Coordinates of C-alpha atoms and ligand atoms in Angstrom, one line a residue:
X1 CA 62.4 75.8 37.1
X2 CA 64.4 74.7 39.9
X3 CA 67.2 76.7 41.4
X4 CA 70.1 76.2 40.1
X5 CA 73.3 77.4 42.0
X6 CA 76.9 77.5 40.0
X7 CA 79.1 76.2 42.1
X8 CA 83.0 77.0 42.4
X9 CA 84.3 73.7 42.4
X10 CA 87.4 72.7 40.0
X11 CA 87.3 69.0 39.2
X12 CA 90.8 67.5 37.7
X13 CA 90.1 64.0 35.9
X14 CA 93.0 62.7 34.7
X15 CA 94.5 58.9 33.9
X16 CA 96.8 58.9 36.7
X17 CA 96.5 60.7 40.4
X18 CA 99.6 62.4 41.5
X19 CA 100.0 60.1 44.1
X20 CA 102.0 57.2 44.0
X21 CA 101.7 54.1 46.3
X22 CA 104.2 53.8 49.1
X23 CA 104.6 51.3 52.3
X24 CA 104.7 53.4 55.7
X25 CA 107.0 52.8 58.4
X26 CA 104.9 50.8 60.4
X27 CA 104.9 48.7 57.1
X28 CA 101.2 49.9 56.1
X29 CA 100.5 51.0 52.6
X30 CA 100.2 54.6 52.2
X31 CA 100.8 57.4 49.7
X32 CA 103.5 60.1 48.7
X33 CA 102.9 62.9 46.4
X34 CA 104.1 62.4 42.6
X35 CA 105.9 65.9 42.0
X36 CA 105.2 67.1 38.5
X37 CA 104.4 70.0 37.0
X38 CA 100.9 69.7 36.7
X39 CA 99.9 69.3 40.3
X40 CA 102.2 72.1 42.0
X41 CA 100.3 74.5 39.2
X42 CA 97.0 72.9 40.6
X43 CA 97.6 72.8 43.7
X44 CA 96.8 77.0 44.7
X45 CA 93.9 77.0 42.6
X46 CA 92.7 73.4 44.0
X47 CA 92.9 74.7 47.7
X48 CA 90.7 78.2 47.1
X49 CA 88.4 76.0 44.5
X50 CA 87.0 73.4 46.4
X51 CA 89.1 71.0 44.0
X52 CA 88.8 67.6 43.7
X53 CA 91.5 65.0 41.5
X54 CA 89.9 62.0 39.7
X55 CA 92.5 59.2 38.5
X56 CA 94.3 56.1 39.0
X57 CA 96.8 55.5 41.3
X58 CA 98.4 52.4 39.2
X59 CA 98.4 49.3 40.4
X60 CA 96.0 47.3 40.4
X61 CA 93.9 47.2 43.8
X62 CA 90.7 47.6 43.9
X63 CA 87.7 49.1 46.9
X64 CA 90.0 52.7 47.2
X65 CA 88.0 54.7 48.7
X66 CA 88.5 58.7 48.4
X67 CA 91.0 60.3 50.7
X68 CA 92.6 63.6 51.6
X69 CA 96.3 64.4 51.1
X70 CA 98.0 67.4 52.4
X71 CA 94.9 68.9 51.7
X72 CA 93.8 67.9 48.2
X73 CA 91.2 65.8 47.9
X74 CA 91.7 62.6 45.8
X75 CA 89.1 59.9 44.2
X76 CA 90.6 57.0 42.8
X77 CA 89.4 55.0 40.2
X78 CA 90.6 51.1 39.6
X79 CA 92.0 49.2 37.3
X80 CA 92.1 45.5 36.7
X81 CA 94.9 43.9 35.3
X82 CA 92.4 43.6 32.1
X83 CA 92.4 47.2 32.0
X84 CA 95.6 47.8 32.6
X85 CA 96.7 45.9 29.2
X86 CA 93.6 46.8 27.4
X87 CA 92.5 50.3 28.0
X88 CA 96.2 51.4 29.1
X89 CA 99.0 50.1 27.7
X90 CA 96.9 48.8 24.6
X91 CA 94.4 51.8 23.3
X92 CA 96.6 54.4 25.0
X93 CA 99.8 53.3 24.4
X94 CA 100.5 51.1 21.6
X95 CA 97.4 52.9 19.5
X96 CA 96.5 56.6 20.4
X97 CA 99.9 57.2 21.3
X98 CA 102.0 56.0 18.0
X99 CA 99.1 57.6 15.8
X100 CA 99.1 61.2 17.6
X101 CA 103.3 61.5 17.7
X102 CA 103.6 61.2 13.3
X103 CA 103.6 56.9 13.6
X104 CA 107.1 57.1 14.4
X105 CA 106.1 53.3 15.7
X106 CA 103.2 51.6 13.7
X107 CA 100.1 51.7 15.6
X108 CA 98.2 48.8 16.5
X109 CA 94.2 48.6 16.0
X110 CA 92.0 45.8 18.2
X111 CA 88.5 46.2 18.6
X112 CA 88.6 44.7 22.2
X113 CA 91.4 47.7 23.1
X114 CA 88.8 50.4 22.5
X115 CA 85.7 48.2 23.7
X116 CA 88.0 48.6 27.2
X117 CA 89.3 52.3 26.6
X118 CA 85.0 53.4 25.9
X119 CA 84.9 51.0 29.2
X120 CA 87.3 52.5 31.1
X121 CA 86.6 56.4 29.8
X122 CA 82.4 55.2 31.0
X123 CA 83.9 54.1 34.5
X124 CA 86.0 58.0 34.9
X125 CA 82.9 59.7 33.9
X126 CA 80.4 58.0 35.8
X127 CA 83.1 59.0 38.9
X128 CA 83.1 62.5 37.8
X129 CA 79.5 62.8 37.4
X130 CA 78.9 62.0 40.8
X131 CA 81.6 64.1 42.6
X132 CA 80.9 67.4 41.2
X133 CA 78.7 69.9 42.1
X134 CA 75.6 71.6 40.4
X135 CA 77.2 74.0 37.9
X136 CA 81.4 72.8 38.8
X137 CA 83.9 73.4 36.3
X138 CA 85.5 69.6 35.2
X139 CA 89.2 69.7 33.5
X140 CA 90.1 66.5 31.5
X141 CA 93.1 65.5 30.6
X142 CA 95.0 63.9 27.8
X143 CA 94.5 61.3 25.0
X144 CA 93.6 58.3 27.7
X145 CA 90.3 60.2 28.2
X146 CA 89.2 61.4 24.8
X147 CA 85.5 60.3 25.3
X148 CA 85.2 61.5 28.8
X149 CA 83.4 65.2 27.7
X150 CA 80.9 64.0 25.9
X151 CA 79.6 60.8 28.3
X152 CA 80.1 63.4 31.1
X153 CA 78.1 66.3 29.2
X154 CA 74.8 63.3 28.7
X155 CA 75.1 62.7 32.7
X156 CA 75.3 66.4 33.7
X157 CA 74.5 68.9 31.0
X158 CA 74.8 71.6 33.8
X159 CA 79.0 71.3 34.7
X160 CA 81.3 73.5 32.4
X161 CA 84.1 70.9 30.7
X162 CA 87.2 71.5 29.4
X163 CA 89.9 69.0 27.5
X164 CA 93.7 69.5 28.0
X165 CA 95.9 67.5 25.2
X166 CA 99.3 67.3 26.3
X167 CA 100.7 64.9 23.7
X168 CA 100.6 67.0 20.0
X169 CA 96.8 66.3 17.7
X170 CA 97.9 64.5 14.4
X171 CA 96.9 65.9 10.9
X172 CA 94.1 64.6 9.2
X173 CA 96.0 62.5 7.4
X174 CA 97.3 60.6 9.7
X175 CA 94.2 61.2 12.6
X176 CA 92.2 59.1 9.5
X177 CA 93.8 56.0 9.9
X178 CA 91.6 55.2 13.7
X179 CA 89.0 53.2 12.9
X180 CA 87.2 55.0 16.1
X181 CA 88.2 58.7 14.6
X182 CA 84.5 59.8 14.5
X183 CA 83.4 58.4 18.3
X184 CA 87.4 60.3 19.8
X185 CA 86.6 63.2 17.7
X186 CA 82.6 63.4 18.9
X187 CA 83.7 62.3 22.4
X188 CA 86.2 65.7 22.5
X189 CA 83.1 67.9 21.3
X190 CA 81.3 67.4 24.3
X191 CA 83.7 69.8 26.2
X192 CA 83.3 73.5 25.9
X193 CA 86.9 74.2 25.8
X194 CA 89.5 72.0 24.2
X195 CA 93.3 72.9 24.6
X196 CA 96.3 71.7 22.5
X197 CA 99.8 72.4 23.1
X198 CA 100.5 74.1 19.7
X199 CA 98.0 76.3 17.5
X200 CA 98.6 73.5 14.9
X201 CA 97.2 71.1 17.0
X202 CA 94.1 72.6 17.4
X203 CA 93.8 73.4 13.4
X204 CA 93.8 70.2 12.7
X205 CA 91.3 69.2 15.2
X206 CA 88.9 71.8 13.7
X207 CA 89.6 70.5 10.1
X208 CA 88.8 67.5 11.0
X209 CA 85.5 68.1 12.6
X210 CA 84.6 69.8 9.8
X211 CA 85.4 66.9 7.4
X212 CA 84.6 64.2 9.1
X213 CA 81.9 65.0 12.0
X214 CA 80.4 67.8 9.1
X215 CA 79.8 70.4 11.6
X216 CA 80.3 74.4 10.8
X217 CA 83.3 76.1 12.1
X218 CA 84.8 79.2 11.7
X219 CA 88.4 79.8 13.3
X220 CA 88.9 78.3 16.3
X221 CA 84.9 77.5 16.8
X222 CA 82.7 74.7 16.2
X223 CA 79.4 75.2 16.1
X224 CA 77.2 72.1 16.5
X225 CA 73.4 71.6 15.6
X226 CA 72.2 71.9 18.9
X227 CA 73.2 75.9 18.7
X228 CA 76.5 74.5 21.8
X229 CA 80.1 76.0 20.7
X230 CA 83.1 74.6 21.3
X231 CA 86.5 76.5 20.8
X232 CA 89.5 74.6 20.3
X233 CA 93.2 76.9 21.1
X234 CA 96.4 76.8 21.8
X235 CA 97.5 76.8 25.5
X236 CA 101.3 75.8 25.4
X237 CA 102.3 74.3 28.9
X238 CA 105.3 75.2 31.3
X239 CA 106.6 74.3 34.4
X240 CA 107.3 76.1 37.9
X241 CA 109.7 78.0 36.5
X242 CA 111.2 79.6 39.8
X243 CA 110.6 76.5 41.5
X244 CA 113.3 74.8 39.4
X245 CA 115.6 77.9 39.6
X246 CA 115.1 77.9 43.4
X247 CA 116.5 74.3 43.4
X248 CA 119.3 74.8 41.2
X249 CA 120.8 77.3 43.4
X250 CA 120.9 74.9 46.5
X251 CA 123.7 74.5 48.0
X252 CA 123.2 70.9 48.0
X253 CA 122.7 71.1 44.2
X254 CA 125.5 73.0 43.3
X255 CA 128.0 71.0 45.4
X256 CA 126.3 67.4 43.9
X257 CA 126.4 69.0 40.5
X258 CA 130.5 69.9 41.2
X259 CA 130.6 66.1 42.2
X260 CA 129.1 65.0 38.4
X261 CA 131.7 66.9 36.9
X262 CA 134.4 64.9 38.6
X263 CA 132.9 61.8 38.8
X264 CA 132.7 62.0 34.8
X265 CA 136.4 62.5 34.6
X266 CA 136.3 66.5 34.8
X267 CA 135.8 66.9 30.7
X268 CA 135.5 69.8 28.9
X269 CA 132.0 69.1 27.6
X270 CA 129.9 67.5 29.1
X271 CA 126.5 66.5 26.8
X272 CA 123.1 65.8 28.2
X273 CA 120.0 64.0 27.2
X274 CA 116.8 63.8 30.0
X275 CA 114.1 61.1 28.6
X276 CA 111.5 58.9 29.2
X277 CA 113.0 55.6 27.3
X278 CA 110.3 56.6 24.2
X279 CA 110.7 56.2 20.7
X280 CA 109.6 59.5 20.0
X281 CA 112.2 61.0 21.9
X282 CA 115.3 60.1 19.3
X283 CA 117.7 58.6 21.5
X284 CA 119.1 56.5 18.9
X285 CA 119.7 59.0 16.8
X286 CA 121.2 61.5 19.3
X287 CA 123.6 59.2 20.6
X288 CA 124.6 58.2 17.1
X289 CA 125.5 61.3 16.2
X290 CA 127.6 62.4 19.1
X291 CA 129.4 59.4 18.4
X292 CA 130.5 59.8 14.9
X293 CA 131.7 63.3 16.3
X294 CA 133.8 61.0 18.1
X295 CA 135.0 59.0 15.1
X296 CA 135.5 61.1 12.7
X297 CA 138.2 63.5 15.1
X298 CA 135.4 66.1 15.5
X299 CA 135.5 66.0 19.2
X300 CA 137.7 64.2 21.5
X301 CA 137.0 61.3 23.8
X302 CA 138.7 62.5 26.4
X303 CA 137.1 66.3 26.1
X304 CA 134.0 65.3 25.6
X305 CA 131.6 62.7 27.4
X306 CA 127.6 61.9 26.8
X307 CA 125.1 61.3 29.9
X308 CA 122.2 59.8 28.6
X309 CA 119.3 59.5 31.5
X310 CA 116.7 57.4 30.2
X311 CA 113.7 57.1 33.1
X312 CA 112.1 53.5 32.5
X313 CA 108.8 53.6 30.9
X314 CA 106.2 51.8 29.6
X315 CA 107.6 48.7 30.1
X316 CA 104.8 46.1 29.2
X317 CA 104.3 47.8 25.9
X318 CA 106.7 45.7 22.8
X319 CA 107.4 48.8 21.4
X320 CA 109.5 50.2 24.5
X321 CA 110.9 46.6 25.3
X322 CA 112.5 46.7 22.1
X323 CA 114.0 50.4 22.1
X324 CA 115.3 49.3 25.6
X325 CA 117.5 45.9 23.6
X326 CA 118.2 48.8 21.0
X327 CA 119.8 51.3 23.2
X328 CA 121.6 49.1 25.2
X329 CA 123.4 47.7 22.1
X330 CA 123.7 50.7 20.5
X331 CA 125.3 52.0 24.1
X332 CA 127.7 48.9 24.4
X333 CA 129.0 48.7 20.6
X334 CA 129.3 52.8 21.3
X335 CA 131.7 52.1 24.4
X336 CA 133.0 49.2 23.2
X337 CA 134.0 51.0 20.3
X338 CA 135.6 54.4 21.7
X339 CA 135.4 53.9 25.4
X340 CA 139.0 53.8 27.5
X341 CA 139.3 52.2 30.9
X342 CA 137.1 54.4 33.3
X343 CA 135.9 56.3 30.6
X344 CA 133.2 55.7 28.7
X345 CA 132.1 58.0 26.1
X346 CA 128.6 57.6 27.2
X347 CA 127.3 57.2 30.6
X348 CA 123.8 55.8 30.2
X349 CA 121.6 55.2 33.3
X350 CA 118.2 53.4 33.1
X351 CA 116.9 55.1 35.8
X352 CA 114.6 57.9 37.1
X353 CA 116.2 60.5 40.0
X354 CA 115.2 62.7 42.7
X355 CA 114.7 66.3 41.4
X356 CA 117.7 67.6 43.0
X357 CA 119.9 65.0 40.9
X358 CA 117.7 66.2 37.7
X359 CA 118.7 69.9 39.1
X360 CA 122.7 68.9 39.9
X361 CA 122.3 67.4 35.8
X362 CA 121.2 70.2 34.3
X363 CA 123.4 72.4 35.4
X364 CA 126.4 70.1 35.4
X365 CA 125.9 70.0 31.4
X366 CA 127.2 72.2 28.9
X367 CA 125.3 70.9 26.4
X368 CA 121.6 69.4 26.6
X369 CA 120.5 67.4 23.7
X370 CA 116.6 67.5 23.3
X371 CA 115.9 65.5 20.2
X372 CA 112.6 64.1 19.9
X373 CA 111.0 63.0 15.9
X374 CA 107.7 63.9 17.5
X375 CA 106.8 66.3 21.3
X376 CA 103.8 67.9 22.5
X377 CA 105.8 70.4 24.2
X378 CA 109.2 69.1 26.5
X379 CA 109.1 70.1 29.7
X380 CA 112.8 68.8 30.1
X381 CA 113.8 71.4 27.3
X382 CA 112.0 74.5 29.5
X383 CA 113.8 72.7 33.2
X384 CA 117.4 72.7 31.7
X385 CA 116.4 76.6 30.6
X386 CA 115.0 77.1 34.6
X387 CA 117.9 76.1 36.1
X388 CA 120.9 77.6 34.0
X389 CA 120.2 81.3 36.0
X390 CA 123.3 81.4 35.3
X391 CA 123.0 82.6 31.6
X392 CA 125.5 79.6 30.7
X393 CA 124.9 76.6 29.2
X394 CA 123.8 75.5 25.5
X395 CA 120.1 73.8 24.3
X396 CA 119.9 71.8 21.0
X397 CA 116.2 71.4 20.2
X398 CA 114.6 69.3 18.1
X399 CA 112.3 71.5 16.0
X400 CA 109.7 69.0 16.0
X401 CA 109.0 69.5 20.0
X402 CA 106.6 71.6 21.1
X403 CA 109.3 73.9 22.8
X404 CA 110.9 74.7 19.8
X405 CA 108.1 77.4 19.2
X406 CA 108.8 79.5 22.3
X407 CA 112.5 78.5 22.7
X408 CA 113.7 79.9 19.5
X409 CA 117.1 81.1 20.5
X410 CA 118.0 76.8 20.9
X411 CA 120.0 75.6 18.1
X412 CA 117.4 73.8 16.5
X413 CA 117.7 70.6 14.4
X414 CA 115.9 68.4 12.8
X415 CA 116.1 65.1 14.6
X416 CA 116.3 62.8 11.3
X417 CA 119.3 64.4 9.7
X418 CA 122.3 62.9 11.4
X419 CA 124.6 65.2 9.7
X420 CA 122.6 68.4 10.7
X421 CA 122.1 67.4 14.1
X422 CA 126.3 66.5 14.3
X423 CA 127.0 70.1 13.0
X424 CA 124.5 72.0 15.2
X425 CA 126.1 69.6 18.1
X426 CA 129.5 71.0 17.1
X427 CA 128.6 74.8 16.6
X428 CA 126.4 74.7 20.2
X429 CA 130.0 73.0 21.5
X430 CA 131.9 75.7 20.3
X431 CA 129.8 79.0 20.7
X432 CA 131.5 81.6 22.7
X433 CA 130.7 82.8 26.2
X434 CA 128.9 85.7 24.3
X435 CA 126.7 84.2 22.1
X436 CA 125.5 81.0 24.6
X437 CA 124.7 84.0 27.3
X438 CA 123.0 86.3 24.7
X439 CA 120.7 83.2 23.6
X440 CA 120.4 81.5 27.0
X441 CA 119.2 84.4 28.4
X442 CA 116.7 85.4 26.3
X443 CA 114.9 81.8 26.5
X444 CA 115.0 81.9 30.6
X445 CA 112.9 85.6 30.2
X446 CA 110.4 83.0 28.1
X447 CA 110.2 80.5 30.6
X448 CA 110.2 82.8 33.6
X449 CA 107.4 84.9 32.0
X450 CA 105.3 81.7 30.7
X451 CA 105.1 79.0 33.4
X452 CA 102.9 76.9 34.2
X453 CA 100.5 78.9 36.7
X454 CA 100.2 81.1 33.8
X455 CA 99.2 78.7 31.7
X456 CA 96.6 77.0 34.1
X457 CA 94.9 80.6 34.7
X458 CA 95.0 81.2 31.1
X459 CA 93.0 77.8 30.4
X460 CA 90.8 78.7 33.4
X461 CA 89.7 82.1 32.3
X462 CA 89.5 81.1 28.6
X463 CA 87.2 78.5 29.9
X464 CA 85.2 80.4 32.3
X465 CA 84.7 83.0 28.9
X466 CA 83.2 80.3 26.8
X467 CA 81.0 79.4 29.6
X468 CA 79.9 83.0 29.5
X469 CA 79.2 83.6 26.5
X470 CA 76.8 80.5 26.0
Ligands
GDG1 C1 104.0 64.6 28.0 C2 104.3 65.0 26.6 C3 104.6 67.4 27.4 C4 112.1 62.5 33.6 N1 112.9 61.6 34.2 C5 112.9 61.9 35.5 C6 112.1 63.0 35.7 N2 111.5 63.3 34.5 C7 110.6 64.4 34.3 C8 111.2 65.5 33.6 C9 109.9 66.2 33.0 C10 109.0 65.0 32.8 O1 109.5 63.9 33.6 C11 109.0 64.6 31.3 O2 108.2 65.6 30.7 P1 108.3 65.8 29.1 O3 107.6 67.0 28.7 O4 109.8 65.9 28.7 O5 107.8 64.5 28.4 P2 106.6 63.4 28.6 O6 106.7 62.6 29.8 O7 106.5 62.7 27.3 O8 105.2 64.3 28.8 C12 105.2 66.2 26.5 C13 104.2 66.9 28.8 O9 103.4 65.7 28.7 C14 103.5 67.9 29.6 O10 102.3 68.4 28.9 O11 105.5 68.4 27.5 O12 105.3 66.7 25.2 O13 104.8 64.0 25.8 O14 109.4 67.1 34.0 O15 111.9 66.3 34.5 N3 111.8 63.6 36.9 C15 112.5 63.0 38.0 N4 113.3 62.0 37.9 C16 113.6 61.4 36.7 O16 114.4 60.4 36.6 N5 112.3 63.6 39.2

C-alpha cells in the first residue's frame, strides 16, 4: 500500500467567492474582498491551514485562472450565461430555494434546471478534486451545491468532507415534492459531516434518509451499507461579534448615526427593517402592520417613522421582480396615505450600504423589525444585537428565524398574524428603560459568547471527530 500522508489543507467550495469584480485605477479589472461573515471567520484558519476558496466570482467571464488575494488563495469557477439562468437563478433560486423556506413562493420544477445544477455541481467538484491534497479536509456550502459530496467522495475517497446548510432543511413533507429528492439527499450523504442551522433541520434530514434513501440511523447518524457514517447536527451560525461592536463605537459611526436621527425629522421612534428584497423575509407584512399602528391612532406620524433597507436581490428571478412592483406600491399608497410634506412615514431605500451605514442604522433605531415567514438563522437579527453595547435598543423577531432560538429575550411574533405582530410592535415601543436593558443585555452575552469563529471551530473539530472515529 502506498504512503499515504493526511495533509492539513482546508478547502472552502462555495457558489460564490468572496470577491467581487472591481475596475482598477489604471482602469484594469481587478478584485476587492466581499466582507461577510463567513470569510473574516475563515480567514485565521485559512492562513495556518494552507486554505484554498473554490467559487464563482459572478459574472460571466470565462479562462480565470487562480489568484492570490491578501493572502488567500482563490480558484474560480465560470459560469455561462446558460448557467447563470439555469443552474443559478433557476434550480437554486426559483426551485431549491422556495421548497427549503416552507413554499412561501411556489417552486418551479424543469428538468433542464437540474440537468444544469448536476452540470454545474460536476464542474465545482471536478475543481475541487483537483486542488486538494492527499487526505485535505473540503467544506461545502449551501443548497447550490447539494451533489458536490458525493461526486467529490467517487473522485477522491481519501479527503474528509463536510456540508454547511445555511438556508433551514424542509420537513419531509414538503422536501417530497423535488422530483430530484433521492439524487439531493444521496448527493448530501457523500460528506462525513453535514451541518444545519437548527437541530430541526438536521431531524428532518435524517427522517428522510431513513424513508426515502432506506438506510439505518440512529440519532444524529446514518449508517450506510458500505459500513461509512455520516452524522448530521446542529451548528447555528454567528457573525464577528466584536467586529461589529468595534464598528459601532466609531466615532465616525456614532456621529453618522446622530446625522440619521436628524435627517429623519428627530422622531421619537425610529423603526428598522435590514433585508435582502426576499419573499421570505415579510416585508409586506411588517410594513403593513406598522402602518395600521398609524391609522388606527396607535402611534403617531410624527413620533414615529419606518426605515425600510431593502439590498436588491435576485433580480432576474420573477418571483423578486414582482415583490419589488409589490413593495413599491405598497410603500407609495403607505405615504400617500399618511405621509406629510418631508415626512414620510416610511423611508424605503432600494439599496445595499457600506458597513459603517449598516452600523450608524442599527444603532440609530429604537426598534428593529426582523420578520421573516421562513430564516435559516438572521445574521441581521444577531448585528443589530452586536452593535447596541449600549444595552439599549428593542428586537422584534420573527419566531420562524433561525435566531429566534438563541435570541429568546426578542419579542417574538409570528410573522403571519398582523394583529400579533402590531401589538408586540407597540409593547417593544413602549417598554421601559428597565426591561429593554435587562432583555438587550442578556442577548448581546449570546451573541458575544457564540460568534462565528466559534461556530467555524465547532464544525471543524466535530468534523475532524467523525474523521476519527472512522
Ligand atoms: C442566508 C440565510 C443565514 C444586507 N444588506 C446590506 C448588507 N447586508 C448583510 C447583512 C447580513 C447579510 O447581508 C444578510 O444575512 P441574513 O442572515 O440576514 O440573510 P441571507 O442573506 O438570506 O443569508 C440566513 C445566512 O445565510 C448565514 O448563514 O443567516 O438565514 O438565508 O450580514 O448585514 N451588508 C452591507 N450592506 C447592505 O446594504 N454591507
Amino acid at each position: 500500500m502506498e504512503d499515504v500522508t493526511q495533509s492539513d489543507q482546508l478547502v472552502i467550495v462555495a457558489n460564490r467567492l468572496p470577491v467581487d469584480r472591481v475596475e482598477l485605477p489604471d482602469g484594469s479589472p481587478g478584485w476587492r474582498r466581499s466582507p461577510g461573515g463567513l470569510v473574516s471567520a475563515m480567514d485565521p484558519v485559512m492562513r495556518t491551514r494552507n486554505g484554498v476558496w473554490i467559487g464563482w466570482p459572478g459574472g460571466t467571464e470565462t479562462d480565470l485562472e487562480p489568484f492570490e488575494d491578501d493572502g488567500l488563495s482563490l480558484v474560480p469557477i465560470s459560469l455561462t450565461a446558460q448557467d447563470v439562468e439555469e443552474f443559478y437563478e433557476g434550480m437554486s433560486n426559483a426551485t431549491l430555494w422556495p421548497i427549503y423556506h416552507d413554499v412561501v413562493a411556489k417552486p418551479e420544477f424543469h428538468r433542464e434546471w437540474w440537468d444544469s445544477y448536476v452540470d454545474v455541481n460536476r464542474r465545482f467538484t471536478e475543481r475541487a478534486a483537483e486542488v486538494a491534497e492527499q487526505g485535505a479536509t473540503v467544506w461545502v456550502h449551501d443548497y447550490q451545491l447539494q451533489l458536490v459530496p458525493q461526486m467529490l467522495r467517487e473522485l477522491r475517497p481519501d479527503l474528509r468532507i463536510g456540508f454547511y446548510l445555511h438556508i433551514p432543511f424542509p420537513p419531509a413533507e414538503l422536501f417530497a415534492q423535488l422530483p430530484w429528492r433521492r439524487q439531493v439527499l444521496e448527493g448530501l450523504l457523500g460528506a462525513d459531516l453535514v451541518g444545519f442551522q437548527l437541530p430541526g433541520g438536521a431531524a428532518n434530514f435524517v427522517r428522510l434518509v431513513r424513508q426515502r434513501v432506506g438506510h439505518k440511523t440512529h440519532r444524529d447518524i446514518v449508517y450506510l451499507p458500505d459500513g461509512r457514517k455520516v452524522r448530521a447536527a446542529a451548528f447555528p451560525i454567528s457573525i464577528d461579534t466584536r467586529a461589529f461592536e468595534e464598528l459601532a463605537r466609531r466615532e465616525s459611526v456614532v456621529e453618522r448615526c446622530a446625522e440619521i436621527r436628524s435627517a429623519l425629522g428627530s422622531p421619537t421612534k425610529v423603526f428598522l427593517g435590514v433585508d435582502r428584497l426576499d419573499y421570505t423575509k415579510g416585508i409586506i407584512a411588517r410594513l403593513r402592520a406598522f402602518s395600521e399602528l398609524i391609522t388606527d391612532g396607535s402611534l403617531d406620524a410624527d413620533e414615529a417613522v419606518f426605515v425600510q433597507v431593502a439590498t436588491p436581490s435576485r433580480e432576474r428571478v420573477a418571483q423578486y421582480r414582482l415583490l419589488r412592483d409589490e413593495i413599491d406600491r405598497l410603500v407609495g399608497r403607505i405615504n400617500g396615505d399618511l405621509g406629510r410634506i418631508g415626512q414620510p412615514a416610511i423611508h424605503y431605500l432600494h439599496s445595499s450600504y457600506p458597513r459603517e451605514e449598516m452600523a450608524a442604522l442599527y444603532r440609530a433605531a429604537d426598534i428593529m423589525v426582523v420578520t421573516p415567514f421562513r430564516d435559516g438563522m438572521n445574521l441581521v437579527a444577531k448585528e443589530y444585537v452586536a452593535c447596541r453595547y449600549d444595552d439599549d435598543g428593542a428586537l422584534v423577531l420573527s419566531e420562524f428565524a433561525g435566531a429566534s432560538n438563541e435570541l429568546r429575550q426578542a419579542w417574538l411574533v409570528n410573522p403571519y398574524d398582523i394583529n400579533g405582530m402590531k401589538a408586540a410592535l407597540l409593547e417593544a415601543c413602549r417598554a421601559d428603560d428597565k426591561a429593554r436593558s435587562r432583555r438587550m443585555k442578556a442577548m448581546r452575552r449570546t451573541v458575544l459568547r457564540n460568534d462565528v469563529a466559534a461556530w467555524a471551530d465547532g464544525f471543524l473539530e466535530s468534523m475532524a471527530e467523525v474523521g476519527r472515529s472512522e
